[in-house]
Coordinates of C-alpha atoms in Angstrom, one line a residue:
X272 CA -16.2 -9.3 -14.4
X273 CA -16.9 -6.2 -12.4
X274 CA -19.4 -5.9 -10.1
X275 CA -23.2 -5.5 -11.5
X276 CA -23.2 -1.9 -11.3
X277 CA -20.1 -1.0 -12.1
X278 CA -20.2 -3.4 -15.6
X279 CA -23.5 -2.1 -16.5
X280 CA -21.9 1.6 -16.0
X281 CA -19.4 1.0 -18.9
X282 CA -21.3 -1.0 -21.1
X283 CA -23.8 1.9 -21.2
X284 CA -20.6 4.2 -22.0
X285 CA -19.5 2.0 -24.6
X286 CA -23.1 1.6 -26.5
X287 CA -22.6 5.7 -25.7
X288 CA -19.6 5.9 -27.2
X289 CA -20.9 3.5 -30.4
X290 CA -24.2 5.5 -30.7
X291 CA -22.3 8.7 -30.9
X292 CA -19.6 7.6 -33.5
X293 CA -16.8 8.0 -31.9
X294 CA -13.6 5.8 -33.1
X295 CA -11.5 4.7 -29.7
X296 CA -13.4 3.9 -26.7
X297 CA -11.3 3.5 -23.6
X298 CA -11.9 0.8 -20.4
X299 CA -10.7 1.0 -17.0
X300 CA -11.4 -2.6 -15.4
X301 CA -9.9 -4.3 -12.2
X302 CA -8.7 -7.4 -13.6
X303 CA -7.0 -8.9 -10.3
X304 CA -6.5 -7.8 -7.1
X305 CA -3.4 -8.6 -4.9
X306 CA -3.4 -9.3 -1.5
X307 CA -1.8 -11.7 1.6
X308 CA -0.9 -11.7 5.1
X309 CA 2.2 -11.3 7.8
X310 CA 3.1 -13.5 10.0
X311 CA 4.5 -13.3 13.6
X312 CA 7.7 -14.6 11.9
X313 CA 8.2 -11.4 9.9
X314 CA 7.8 -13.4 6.7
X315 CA 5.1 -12.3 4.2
X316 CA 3.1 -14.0 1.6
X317 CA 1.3 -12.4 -1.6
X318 CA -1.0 -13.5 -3.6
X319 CA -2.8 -12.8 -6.7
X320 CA -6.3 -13.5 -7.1
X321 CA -7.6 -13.1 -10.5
X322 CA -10.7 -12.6 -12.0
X323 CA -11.1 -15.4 -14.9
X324 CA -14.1 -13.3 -16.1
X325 CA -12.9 -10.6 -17.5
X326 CA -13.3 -12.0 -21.1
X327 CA -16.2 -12.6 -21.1
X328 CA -16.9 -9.2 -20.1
X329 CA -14.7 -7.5 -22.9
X330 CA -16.5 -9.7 -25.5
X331 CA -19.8 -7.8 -24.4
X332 CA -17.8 -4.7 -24.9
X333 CA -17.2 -6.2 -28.6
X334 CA -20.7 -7.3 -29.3
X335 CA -21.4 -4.1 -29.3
X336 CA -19.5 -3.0 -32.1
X337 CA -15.7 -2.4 -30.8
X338 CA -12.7 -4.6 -31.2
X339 CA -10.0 -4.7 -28.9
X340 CA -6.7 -3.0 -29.8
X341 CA -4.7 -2.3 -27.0
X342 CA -4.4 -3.7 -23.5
X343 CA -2.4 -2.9 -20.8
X344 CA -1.9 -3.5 -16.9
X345 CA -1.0 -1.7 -13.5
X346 CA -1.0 -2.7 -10.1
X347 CA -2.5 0.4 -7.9
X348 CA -0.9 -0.4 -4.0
X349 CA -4.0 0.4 -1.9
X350 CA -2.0 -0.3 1.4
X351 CA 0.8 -2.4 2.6
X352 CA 1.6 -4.1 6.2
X353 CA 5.4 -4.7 7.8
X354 CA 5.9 -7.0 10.8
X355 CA 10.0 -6.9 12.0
X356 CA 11.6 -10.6 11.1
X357 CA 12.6 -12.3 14.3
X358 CA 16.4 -12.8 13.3
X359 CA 16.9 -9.4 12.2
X360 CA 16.8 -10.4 8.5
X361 CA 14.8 -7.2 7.8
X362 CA 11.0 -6.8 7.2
X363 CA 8.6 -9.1 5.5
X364 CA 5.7 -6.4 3.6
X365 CA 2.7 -7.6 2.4
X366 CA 1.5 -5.1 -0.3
X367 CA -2.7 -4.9 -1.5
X368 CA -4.7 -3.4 -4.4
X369 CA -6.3 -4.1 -7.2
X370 CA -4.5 -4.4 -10.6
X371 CA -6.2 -2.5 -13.3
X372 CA -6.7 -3.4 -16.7
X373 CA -6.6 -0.8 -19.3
X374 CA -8.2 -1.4 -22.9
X375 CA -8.5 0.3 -25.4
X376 CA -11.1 -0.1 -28.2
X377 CA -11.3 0.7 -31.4
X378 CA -14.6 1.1 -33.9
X379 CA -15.6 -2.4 -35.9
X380 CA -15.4 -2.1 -39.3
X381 CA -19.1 -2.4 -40.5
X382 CA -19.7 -5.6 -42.3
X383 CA -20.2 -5.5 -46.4
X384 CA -22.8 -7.0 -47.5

């Protein structure tokens, strides 16, 4: 889930969005963020670390009155270290950033009574 602020910022923007009738609403959320280390070797390791709450933040996004129709990913490089490989294999690179999740809402169809 994002951070306090920052999921509080587009939960107001969705009830916004509700209040004012639109029909899409549109999310930007960090879902993951991908990061590692170099080693004197010249190898490199990634890793992914994920964040398992982002569900349950999107299903406050659909209490309020918005189902989910599209989602989609990218991974925004933030930085990125090199260290020379000690046989002269090359370079290992160790690439950070977040990777963003991109969701797209659409309108709940009112219930009939």
């Amino acid at each position: 889930m994002p951070a306090q602020p920052e999921a509080e910022r587009l939960l107001a923007h969705a009830r916004a969005a509700h209040e004012r009738g639109d029909a899409l609403l549109h999310l930007q959320v960090d879902v993951a963020h991908l990061g590692g280390a170099g080693s004197s070797w010249g190898s490199s390791e990634n890793h992914i670390v994920p964040d398992e709450s982002t569900g349950y933040f999107l299903s406050h996004v659909e209490s309020i009155g918005w189902r989910l129709e599209h989602a989609g990913w990218t991974f925004v490089e933030t930085g990125a270290n090199t260290s020379a490989r000690v046989w002269g294999t090359g370079e290992g690179v160790v690439n950070r950033g977040p990777v963003t999740g991109f969701f797209v809402f659409r309108r709940a169809a009112a219930p009939t009574a």
